[in-house]
Short mmCIF file of C-alpha atoms in Angstrom, two decimals:
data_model
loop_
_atom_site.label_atom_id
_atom_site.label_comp_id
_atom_site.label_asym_id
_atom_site.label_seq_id
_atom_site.Cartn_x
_atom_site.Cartn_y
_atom_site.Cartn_z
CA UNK A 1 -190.86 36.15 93.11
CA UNK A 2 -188.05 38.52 94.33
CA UNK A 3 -186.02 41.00 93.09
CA UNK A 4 -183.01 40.44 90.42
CA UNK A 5 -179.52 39.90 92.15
CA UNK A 6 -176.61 42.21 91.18
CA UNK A 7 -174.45 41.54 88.10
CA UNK A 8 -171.68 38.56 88.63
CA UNK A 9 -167.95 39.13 87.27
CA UNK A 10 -167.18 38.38 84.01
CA UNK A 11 -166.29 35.11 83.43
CA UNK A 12 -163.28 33.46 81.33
CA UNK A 13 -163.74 34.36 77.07
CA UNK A 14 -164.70 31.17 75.89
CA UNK A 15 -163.17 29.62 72.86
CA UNK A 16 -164.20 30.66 69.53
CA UNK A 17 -166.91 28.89 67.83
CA UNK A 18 -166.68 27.40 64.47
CA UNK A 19 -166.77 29.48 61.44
CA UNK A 20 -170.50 29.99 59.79
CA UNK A 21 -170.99 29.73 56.51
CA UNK A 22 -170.64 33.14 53.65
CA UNK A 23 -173.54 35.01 54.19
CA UNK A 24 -174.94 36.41 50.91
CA UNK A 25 -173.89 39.24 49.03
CA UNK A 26 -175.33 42.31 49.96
CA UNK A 27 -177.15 45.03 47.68
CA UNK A 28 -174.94 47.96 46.40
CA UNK A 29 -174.78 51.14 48.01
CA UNK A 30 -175.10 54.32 46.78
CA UNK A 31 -172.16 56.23 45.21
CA UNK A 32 -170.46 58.42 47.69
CA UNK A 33 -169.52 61.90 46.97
CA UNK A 34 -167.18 63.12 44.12
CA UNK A 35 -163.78 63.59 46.34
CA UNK A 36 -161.06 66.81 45.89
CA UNK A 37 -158.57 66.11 42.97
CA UNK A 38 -155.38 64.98 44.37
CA UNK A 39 -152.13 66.47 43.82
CA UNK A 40 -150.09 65.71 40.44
CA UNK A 41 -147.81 62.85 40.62
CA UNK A 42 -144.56 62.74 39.32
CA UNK A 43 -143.40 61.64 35.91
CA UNK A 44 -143.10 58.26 35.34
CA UNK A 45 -140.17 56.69 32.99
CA UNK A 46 -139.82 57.67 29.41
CA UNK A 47 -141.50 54.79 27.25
CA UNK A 48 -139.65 53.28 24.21
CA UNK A 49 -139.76 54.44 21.27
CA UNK A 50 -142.48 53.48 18.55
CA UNK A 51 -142.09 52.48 15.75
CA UNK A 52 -142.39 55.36 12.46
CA UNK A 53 -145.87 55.44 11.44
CA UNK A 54 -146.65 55.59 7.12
CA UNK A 55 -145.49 58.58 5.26
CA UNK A 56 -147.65 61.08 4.83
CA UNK A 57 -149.12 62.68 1.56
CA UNK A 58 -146.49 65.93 0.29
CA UNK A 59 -148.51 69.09 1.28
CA UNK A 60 -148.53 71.88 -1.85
CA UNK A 61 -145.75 73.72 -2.47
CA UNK A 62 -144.94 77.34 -0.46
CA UNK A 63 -144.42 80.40 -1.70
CA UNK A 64 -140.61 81.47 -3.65
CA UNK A 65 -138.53 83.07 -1.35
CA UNK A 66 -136.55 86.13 -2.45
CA UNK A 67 -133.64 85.86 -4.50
CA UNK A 68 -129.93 85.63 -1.95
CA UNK A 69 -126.98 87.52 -2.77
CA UNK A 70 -124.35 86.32 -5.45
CA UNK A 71 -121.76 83.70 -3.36
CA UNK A 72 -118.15 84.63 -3.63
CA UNK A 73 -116.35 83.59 -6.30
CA UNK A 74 -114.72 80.18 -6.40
CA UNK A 75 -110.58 79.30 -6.93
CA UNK A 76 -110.06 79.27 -10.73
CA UNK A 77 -108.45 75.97 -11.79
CA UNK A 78 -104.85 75.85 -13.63
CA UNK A 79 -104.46 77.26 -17.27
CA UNK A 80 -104.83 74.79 -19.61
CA UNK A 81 -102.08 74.05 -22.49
CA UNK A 82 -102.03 76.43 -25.83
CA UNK A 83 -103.67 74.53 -28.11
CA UNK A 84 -102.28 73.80 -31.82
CA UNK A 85 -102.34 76.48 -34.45
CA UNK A 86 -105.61 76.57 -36.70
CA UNK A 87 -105.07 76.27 -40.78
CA UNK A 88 -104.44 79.29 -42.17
CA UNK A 89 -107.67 80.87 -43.55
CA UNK A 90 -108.02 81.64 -47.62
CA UNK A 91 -106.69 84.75 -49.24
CA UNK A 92 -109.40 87.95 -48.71
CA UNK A 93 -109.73 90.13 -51.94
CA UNK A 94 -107.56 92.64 -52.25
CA UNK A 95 -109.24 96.24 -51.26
CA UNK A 96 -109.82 99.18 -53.14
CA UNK A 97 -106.42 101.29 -53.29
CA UNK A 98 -106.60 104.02 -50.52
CA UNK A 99 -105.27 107.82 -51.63
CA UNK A 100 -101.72 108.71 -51.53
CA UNK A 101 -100.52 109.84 -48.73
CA UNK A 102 -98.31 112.79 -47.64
CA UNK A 103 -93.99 112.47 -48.65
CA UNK A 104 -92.72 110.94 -45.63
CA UNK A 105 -89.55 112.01 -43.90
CA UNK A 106 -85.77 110.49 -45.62
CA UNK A 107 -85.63 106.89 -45.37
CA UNK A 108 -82.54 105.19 -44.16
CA UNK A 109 -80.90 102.99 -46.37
CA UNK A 110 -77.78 100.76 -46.97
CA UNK A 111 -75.02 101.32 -49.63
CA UNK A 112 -75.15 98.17 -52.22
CA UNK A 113 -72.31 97.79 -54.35
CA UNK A 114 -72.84 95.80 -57.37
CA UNK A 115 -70.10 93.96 -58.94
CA UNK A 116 -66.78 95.73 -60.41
CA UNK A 117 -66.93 96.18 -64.27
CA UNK A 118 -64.27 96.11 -66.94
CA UNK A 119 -61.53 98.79 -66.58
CA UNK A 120 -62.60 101.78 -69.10
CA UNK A 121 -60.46 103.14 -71.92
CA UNK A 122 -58.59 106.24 -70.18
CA UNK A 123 -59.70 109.90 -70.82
CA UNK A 124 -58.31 112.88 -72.05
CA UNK A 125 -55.96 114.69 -70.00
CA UNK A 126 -57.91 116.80 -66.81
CA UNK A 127 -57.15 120.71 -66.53
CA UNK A 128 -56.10 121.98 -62.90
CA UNK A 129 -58.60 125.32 -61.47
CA UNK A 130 -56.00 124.98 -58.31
CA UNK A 131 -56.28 129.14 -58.29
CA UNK A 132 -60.41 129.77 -59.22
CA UNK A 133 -62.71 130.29 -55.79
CA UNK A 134 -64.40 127.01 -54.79
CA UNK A 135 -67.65 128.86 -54.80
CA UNK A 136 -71.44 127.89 -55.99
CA UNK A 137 -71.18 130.53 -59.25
CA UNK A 138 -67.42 129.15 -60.11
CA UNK A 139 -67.01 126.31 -59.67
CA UNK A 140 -63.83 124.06 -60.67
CA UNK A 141 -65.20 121.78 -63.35
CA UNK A 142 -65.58 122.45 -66.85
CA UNK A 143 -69.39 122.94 -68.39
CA UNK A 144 -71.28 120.03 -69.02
CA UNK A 145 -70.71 118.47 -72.62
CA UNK A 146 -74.74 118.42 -73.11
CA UNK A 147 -75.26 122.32 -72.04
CA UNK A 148 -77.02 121.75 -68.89
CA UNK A 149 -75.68 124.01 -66.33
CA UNK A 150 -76.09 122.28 -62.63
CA UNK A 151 -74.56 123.51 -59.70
CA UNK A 152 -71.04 121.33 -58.76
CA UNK A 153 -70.12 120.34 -55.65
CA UNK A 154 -66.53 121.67 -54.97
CA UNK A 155 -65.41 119.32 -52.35
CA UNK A 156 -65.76 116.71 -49.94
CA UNK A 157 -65.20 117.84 -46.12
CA UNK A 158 -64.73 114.94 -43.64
CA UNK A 159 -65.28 116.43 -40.20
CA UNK A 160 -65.30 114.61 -36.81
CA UNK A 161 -68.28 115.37 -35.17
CA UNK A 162 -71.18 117.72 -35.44
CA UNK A 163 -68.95 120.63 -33.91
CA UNK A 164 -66.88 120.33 -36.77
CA UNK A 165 -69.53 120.28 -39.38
CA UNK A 166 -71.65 123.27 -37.60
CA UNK A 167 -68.65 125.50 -38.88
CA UNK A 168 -68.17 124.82 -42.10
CA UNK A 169 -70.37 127.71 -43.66
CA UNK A 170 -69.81 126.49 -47.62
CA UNK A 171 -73.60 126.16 -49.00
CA UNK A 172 -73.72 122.89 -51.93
CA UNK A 173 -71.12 120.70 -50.13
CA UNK A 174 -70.62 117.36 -49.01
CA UNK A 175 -69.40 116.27 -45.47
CA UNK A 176 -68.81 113.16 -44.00
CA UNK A 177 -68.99 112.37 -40.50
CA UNK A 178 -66.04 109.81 -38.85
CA UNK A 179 -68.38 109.53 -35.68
CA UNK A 180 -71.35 108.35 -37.26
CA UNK A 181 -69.89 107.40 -40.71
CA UNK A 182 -72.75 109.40 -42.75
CA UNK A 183 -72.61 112.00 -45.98
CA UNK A 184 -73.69 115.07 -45.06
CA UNK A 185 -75.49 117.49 -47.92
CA UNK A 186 -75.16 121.35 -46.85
CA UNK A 187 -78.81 122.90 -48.08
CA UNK A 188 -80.34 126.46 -47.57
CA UNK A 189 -81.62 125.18 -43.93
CA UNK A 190 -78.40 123.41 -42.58
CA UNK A 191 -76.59 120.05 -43.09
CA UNK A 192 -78.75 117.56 -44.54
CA UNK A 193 -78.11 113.62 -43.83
CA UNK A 194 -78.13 111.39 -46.84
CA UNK A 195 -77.20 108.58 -45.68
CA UNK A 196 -78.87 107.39 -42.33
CA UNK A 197 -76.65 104.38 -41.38
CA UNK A 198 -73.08 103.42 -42.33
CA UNK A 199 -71.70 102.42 -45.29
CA UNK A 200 -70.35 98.75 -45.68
CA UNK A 201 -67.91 97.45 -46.89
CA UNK A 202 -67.58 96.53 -50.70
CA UNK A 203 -66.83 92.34 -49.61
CA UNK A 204 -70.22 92.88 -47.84
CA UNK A 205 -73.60 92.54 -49.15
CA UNK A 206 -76.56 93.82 -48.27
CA UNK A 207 -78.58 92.99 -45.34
CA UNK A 208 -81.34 90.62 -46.74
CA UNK A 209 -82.68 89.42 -43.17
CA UNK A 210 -86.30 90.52 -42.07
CA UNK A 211 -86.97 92.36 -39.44
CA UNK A 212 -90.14 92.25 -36.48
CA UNK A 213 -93.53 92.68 -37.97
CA UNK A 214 -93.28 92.18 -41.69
CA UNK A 215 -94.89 88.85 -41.09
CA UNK A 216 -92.15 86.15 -41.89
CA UNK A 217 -90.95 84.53 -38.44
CA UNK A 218 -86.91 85.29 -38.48
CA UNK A 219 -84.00 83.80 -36.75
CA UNK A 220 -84.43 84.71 -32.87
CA UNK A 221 -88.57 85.48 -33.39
CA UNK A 222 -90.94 82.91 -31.86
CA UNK A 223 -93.67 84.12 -33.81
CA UNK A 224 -94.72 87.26 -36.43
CA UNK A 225 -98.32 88.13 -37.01
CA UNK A 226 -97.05 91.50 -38.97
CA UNK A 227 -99.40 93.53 -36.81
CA UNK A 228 -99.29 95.88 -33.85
CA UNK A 229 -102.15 93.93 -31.93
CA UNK A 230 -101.26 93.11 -28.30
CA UNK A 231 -104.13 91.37 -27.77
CA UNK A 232 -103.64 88.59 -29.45
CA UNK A 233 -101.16 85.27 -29.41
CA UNK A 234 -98.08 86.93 -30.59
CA UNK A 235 -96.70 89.96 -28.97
CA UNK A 236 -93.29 91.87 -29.87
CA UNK A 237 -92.27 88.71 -32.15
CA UNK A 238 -92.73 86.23 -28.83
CA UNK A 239 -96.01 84.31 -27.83
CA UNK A 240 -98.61 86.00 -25.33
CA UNK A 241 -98.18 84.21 -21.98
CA UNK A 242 -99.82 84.65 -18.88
CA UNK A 243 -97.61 87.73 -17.14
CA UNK A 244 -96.47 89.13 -19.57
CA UNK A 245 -99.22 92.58 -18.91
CA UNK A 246 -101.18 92.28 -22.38
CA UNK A 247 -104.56 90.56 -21.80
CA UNK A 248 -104.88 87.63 -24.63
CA UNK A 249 -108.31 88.17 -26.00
CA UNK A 250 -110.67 84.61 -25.18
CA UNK A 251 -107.61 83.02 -23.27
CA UNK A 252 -107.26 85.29 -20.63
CA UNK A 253 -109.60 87.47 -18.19
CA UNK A 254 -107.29 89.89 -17.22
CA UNK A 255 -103.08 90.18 -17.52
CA UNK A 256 -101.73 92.50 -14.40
CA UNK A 257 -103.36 95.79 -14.54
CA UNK A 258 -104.82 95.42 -18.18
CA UNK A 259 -108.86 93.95 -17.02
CA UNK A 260 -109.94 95.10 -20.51
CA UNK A 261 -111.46 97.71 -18.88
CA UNK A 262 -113.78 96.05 -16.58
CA UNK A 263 -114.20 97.38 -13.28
CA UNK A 264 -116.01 96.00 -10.32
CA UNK A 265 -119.46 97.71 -11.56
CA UNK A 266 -119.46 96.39 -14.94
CA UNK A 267 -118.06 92.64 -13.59
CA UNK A 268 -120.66 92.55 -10.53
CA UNK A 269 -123.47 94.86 -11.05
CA UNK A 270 -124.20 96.64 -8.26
CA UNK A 271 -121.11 96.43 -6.75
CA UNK A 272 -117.83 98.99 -5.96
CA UNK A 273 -114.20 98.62 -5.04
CA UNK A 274 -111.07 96.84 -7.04
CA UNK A 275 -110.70 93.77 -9.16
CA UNK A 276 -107.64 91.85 -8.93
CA UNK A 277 -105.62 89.93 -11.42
CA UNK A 278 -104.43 85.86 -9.92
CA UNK A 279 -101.16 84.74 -10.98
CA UNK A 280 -103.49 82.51 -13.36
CA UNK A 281 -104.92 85.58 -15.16
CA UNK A 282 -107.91 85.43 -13.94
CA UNK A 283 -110.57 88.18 -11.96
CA UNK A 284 -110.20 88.27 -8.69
CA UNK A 285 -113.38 90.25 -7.15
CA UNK A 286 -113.52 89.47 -3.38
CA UNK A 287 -112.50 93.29 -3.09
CA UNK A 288 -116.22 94.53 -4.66
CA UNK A 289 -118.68 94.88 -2.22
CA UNK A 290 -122.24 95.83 -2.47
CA UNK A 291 -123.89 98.87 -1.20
CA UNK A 292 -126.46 98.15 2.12
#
C-alpha cells in the first residue's frame, strides 16, 4: 500500500443538519470566587409615604424645668361704672369724752339782730362832760348806779385803713374800719379785732347755709363725708374720679404721681426703675427691670 496523498481544498460548508434533541442537564459547578464589591449606586426615587403606625405608650414624665421670668404686664381693660351707694351702717357708741383742749384763737362771727322791741319810757335828762379829758381814769360817764367801777370806753373812732388806726395812740377804745367794715378794740398789745367779718344789715338774717365738711351735702356740693380723707369717694365736697391726683383706696391702683407709695421694688420684687400711672389709673411697670 502507498503513501497518503496531500490534503485536498476545502470543500463547500454543507447545510446544517437537523437540530438534536436537549441533552440532559448537567451537574452543578462549584461556586466561583467571592468578587470585589462594586461601587455604590445612586439613589433611587423617594417611596410613598406609609401609613402612621399605633400610638405608642406615654414614656414617664421629665424632670421640672426652672421657673421663667415674670411676662410683661398685660393692657388693663376700661374702668368699670361707680357702683350704687351701700346703706348707711348703724350708729357706733359714742366715745369716752377726750380732755379739754387749749383756748383757741377769736372766732369769726356774724352780727344777728333779733327783732325790734317796744319803744322804752324816756330817761332822765343826760349831763354834758364836753370839757373833762377823754382819758381811761376820767372818763365822761357818770358812776355806775350798782357801785361797780369798770373802765368806759370814751369814743368810737372810724378810721379808713390800718394807717389810720396805727396812729391813734388812745388805750380802751373802739375803732372801726371802712375798708374791712370790722370793730377794732385798742388793748395793752395793739388793736384787737372783734369782729372778723362784716356786719349785715338789720333786713338780713343770718347765714344758716352749711359749709364743706360738716357732713350735710349743700347746694353746689356733690357729696360731704365731713372728713379730711382723700382717699376715699368724696374729695373737697366732689366725687373721687380717675385724674383727679388722689388715689381712691380699692378702686384705683394709682392716681398721677400718688402710687400709694409703691415703687418698682415693692410692686415687682427684684426689680428697679419707675412705675407709671395709665390714663385708666392703673400701674404701669414696663419701666422696672431686673438686675442680670
Amino acid at each position: 500500500m502507498g503513501l497518503p496523498g496531500a490534503r485536498g481544498p476545502v470543500g463547500h460548508k454543507g447545510n446544517p443538519g437537523a437540530k438534536g434533541e436537549k441533552g440532559t442537564r448537567g451537574f452543578r459547578g462549584e461556586p466561583g470566587l467571592k468578587g470585589d464589591m462594586g461601587s455604590i449606586g445612586h439613589p433611587g426615587m423617594l417611596g410613598q409615604k406609609g401609613e402612621m403606625g399605633p400610638k405608642g405608650e406615654p414614656g414617664e414624665p421629665g424632670h421640672r424645668g426652672p421657673i421663667g421670668r415674670p411676662g410683661k404686664r398685660g393692657k388693663q381693660g376700661q374702668k368699670g361704672d361707680t357702683g350704687s351707694p351701700g346703706r348707711m351702717g348703724p350708729r357706733g357708741p359714742a366715745g369716752p369724752a377726750g380732755p379739754p383742749g387749749a383756748p383757741g384763737l377769736p372766732g369769726s362771727g356774724h352780727l344777728m339782730v333779733g327783732p325790734k322791741g317796744e319803744k322804752g319810757s324816756p330817761g332822765p335828762p343826760g349831763r354834758c362832760y364836753c370839757n373833762a379829758p377823754q382819758t381811761l381814769n376820767n372818763p365822761p360817764y357818770e358812776e355806775p348806779l350798782l357801785g361797780a367801777n369798770y373802765p368806759k370806753v370814751p369814743v368810737i373812732f372810724v378810721v379808713n385803713n390800718q394807717e389810720e388806726l396805727d396812729r391813734l395812740n388812745i388805750e380802751n377804745a373802739l375803732a372801726f374800719r371802712k375798708d374791712q367794715r370790722a370793730l377794732y378794740f385798742k388793748d395793752t398789745v395793739g388793736w384787737l379785732p372783734i369782729l372778723l367779718t362784716p356786719f349785715q344789715s338789720v333786713e338780713q338774717l343770718a347765714d344758716q347755709h352749711g359749709y364743706c365738711g360738716d357732713g350735710i351735702v349743700q347746694t353746689g356740693e356733690e357729696c360731704d363725708d365731713g372728713n379730711k380723707v382723700v382717699t376715699d369717694g368724696c374729695i373737697n365736697c366732689k366725687h373721687a374720679y380717675c385724674g383727679d391726683g388722689y388715689r381712691q383706696e380699692g378702686h384705683e391702683e394709682c392716681d398721677g404721681k400718688d402710687f400709694g407709695f409703691q415703687t418698682c421694688k415693692t410692686y415687682l420684687p427684684g426689680s428697679y426703675g419707675e412705675l407709671r400711672c395709665t390714663s385708666y389709673c392703673y400701674i404701669d411697670s414696663t419701666e422696672c427691670r431686673y438686675f442680670t
